[in-house]
Short mmCIF file of C-alpha atoms in Angstrom, two decimals:
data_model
loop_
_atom_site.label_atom_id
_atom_site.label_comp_id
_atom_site.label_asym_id
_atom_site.label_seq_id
_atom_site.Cartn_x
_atom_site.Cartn_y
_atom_site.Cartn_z
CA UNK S 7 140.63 35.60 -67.02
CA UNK S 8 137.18 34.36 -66.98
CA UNK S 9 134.66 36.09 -64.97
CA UNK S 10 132.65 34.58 -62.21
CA UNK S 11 129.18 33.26 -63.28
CA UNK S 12 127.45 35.85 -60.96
CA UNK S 13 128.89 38.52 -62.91
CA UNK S 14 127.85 37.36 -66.93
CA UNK S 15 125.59 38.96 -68.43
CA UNK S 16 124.67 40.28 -72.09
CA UNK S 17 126.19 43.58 -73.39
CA UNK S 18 123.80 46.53 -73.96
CA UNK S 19 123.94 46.14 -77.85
CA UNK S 20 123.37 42.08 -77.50
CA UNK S 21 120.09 42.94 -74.77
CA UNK S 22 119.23 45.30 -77.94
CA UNK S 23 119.15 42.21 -80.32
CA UNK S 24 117.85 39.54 -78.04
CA UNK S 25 114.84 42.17 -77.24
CA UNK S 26 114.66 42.82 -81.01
CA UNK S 27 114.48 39.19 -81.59
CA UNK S 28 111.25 38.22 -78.94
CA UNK S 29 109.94 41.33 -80.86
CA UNK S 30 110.85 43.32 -77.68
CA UNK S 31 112.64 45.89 -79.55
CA UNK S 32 113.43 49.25 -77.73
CA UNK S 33 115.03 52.44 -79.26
CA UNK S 34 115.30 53.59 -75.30
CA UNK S 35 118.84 54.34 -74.04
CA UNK S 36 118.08 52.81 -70.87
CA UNK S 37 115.77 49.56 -70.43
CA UNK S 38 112.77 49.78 -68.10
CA UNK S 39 113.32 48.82 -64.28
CA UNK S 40 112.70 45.52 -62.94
CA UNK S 41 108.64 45.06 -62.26
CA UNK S 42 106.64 41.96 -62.35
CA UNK S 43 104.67 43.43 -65.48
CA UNK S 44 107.67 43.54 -67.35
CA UNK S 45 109.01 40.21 -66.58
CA UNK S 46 105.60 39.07 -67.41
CA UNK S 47 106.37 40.65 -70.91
CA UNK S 48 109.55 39.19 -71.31
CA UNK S 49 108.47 35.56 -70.84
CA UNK S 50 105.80 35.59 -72.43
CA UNK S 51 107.49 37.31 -75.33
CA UNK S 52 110.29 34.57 -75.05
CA UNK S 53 107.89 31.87 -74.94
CA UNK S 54 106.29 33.03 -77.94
CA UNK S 55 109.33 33.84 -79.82
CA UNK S 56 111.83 30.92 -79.04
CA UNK S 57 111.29 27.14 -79.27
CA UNK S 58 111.48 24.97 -76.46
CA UNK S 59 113.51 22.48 -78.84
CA UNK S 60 116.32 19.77 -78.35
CA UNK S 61 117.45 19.26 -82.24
CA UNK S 62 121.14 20.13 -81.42
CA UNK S 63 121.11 17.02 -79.27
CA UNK S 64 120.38 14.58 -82.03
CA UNK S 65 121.87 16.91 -85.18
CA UNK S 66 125.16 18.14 -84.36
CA UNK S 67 128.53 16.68 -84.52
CA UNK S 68 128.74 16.42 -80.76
CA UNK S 69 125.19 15.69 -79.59
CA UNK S 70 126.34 17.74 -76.52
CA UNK S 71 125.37 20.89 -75.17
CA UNK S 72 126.99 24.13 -75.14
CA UNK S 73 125.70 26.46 -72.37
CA UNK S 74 128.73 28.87 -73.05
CA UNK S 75 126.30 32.39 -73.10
CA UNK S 76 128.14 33.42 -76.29
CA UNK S 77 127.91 30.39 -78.27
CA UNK S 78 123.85 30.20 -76.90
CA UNK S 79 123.46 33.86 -77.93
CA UNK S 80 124.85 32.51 -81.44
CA UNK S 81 122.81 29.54 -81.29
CA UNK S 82 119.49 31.35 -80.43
CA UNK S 83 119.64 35.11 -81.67
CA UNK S 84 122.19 35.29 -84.25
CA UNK S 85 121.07 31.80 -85.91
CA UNK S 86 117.64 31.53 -85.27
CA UNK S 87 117.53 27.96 -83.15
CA UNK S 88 115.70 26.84 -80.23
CA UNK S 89 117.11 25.38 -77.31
CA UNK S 90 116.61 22.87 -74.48
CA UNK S 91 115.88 23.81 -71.13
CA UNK S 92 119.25 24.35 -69.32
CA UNK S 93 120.21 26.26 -72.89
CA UNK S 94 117.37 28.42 -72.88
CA UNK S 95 116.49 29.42 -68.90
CA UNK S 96 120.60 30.07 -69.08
CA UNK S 97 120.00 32.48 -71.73
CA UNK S 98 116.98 33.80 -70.55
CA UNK S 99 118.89 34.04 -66.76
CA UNK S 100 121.85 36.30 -68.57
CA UNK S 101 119.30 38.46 -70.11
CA UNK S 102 117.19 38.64 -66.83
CA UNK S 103 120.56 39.81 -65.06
CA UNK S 104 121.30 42.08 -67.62
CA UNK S 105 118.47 43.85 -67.76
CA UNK S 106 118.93 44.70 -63.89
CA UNK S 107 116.87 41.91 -62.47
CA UNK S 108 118.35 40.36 -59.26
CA UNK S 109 118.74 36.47 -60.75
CA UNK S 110 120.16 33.14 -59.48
CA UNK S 111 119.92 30.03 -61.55
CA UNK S 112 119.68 26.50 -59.63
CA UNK S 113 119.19 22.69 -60.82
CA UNK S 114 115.90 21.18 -60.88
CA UNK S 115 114.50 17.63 -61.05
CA UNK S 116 111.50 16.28 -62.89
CA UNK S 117 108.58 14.19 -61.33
CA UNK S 118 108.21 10.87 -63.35
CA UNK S 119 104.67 11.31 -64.51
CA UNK S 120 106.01 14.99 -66.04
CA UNK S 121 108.92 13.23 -67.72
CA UNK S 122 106.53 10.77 -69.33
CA UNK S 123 106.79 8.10 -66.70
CA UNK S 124 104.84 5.80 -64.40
CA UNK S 125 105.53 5.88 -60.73
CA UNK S 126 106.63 8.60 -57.70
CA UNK S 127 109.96 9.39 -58.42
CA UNK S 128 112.36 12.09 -59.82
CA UNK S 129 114.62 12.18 -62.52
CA UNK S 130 118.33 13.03 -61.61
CA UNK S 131 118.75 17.03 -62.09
CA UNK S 132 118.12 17.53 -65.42
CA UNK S 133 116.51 20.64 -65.55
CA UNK S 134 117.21 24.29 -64.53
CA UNK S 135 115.02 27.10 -63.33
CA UNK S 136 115.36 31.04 -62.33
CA UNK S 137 114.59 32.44 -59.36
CA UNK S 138 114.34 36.11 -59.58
CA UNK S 139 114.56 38.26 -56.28
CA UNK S 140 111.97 41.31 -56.73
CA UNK S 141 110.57 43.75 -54.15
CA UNK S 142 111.25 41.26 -50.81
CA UNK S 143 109.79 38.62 -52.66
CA UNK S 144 111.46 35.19 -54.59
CA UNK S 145 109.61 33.90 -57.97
CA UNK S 146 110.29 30.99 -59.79
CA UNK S 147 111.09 31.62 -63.92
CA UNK S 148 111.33 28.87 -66.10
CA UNK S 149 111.14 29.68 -69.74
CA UNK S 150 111.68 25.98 -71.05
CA UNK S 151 109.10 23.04 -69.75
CA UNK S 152 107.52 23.40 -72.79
CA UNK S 153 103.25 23.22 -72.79
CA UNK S 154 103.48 22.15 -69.03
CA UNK S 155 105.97 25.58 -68.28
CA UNK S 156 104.28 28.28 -66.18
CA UNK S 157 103.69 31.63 -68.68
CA UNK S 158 104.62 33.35 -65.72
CA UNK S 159 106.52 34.26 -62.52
CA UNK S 160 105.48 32.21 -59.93
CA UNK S 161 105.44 33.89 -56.40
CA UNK S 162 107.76 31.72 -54.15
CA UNK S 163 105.13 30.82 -51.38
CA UNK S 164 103.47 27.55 -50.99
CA UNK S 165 100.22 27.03 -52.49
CA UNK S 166 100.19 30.36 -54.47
CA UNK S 167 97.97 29.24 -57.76
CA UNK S 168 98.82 31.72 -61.02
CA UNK S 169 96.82 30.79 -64.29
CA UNK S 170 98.19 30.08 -67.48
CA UNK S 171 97.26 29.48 -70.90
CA UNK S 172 93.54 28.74 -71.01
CA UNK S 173 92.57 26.51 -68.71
CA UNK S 174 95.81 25.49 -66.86
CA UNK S 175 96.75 26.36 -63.43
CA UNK S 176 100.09 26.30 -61.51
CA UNK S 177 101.34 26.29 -58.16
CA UNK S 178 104.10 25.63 -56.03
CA UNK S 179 104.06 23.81 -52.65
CA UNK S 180 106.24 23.04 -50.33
CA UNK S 181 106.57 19.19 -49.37
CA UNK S 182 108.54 16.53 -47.57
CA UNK S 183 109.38 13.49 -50.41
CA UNK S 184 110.73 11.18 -48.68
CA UNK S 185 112.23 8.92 -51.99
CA UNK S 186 114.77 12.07 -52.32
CA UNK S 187 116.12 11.21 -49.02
CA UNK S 188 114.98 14.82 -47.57
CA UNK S 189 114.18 15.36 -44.36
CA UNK S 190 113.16 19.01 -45.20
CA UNK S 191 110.61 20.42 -48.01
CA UNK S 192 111.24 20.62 -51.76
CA UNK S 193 109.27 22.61 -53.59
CA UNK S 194 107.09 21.41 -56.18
CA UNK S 195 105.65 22.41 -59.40
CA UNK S 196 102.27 21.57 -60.10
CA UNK S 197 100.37 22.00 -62.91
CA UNK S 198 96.99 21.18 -63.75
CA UNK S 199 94.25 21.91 -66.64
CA UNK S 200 90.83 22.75 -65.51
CA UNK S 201 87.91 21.42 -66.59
CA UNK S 202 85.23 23.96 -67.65
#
């Protein structure tokens, strides 16, 4: 019987490896509890250690994606690949959860301008995110946006700005965009580079 998505998660001995491989590696019995510092150190260890990459798409038999957590863990750990963005904020979800982290995955669309378009408008949802649930507080994760990803959570609140890599900045806010057919507030991701 297959278990419900809200219960998958990682065995201890694959957390071991996955750690080992974002050179994360712990000869602990027990993994340290969920904090913002150390999710801070697991993404940015991820970042560094995984490729946002989409070469199964245009290399494999099947061109498809397999978001199965045992065939990514293959994939990514065991085999050494990268991984698009559902593949890899999946994975990084699983581990997330696994490591005791309260974690629920959701769909996400992409502004235009992002995606490498002109215009105001969204692509269809085509990209995933984590939102992790930590001391009375939500935070976005997202692992696989590649250079325009945050390097870290981002507090749930509109207008909260976090910096990034150099100069970048992010933020969330909360607005109404009325080409989505919404009469209530998305949030947004924002990113910008500052000029110095």
């Amino acid at each position: 019987m297959e278990r419900p998505a809200d219960e998958i998660s990682y065995t201890p001995s694959q957390l071991r490896a996955y750690l080992e491989h974002i050179d994360l590696c712990s000869d602990a019995s027990d993994f340290p509890e969920p904090s913002i510092p150390w999710l801070e150190k697991l993404i940015r260890h991820h970042i560094s250690s995984i490729p946002f990459e989409n070469l199964a798409m245009h290399y494999s038999k099947t061109h498809l994606l397999d978001l199965d957590p045992v065939n990514l863990y293959t994939k990514v750990i065991k085999r050494g690949f990268g991984g698009g963005c559902t593949e890899l904020n999946r994975m990084f979800g699983l581990l997330m959860k696994g490591l005791g982290f309260e974690v629920t995955m959701h769909g996400a669309r992409v502004h235009a301008a992002a995606g490498g378009g002109e215009g105001d408008w969204y692509f269809g949802w085509t990209h995933m995110v984590n939102l992790v649930h930590l001391n009375g507080n939500n935070y976005l994760v997202d692992v696989a946006f590649g250079g325009l990803g945050p390097v870290k959570p981002l507090l749930l609140e509109p207008n909260s700005i976090a910096s990034g890599v150099g100069n970048q900045q992010y933020r969330l806010s909360k607005e109404v965009v009325k080409s989505q057919g919404q009469a209530e507030g998305l949030w947004i991701y924002q990113q910008r580079t500052r000029h110095v």
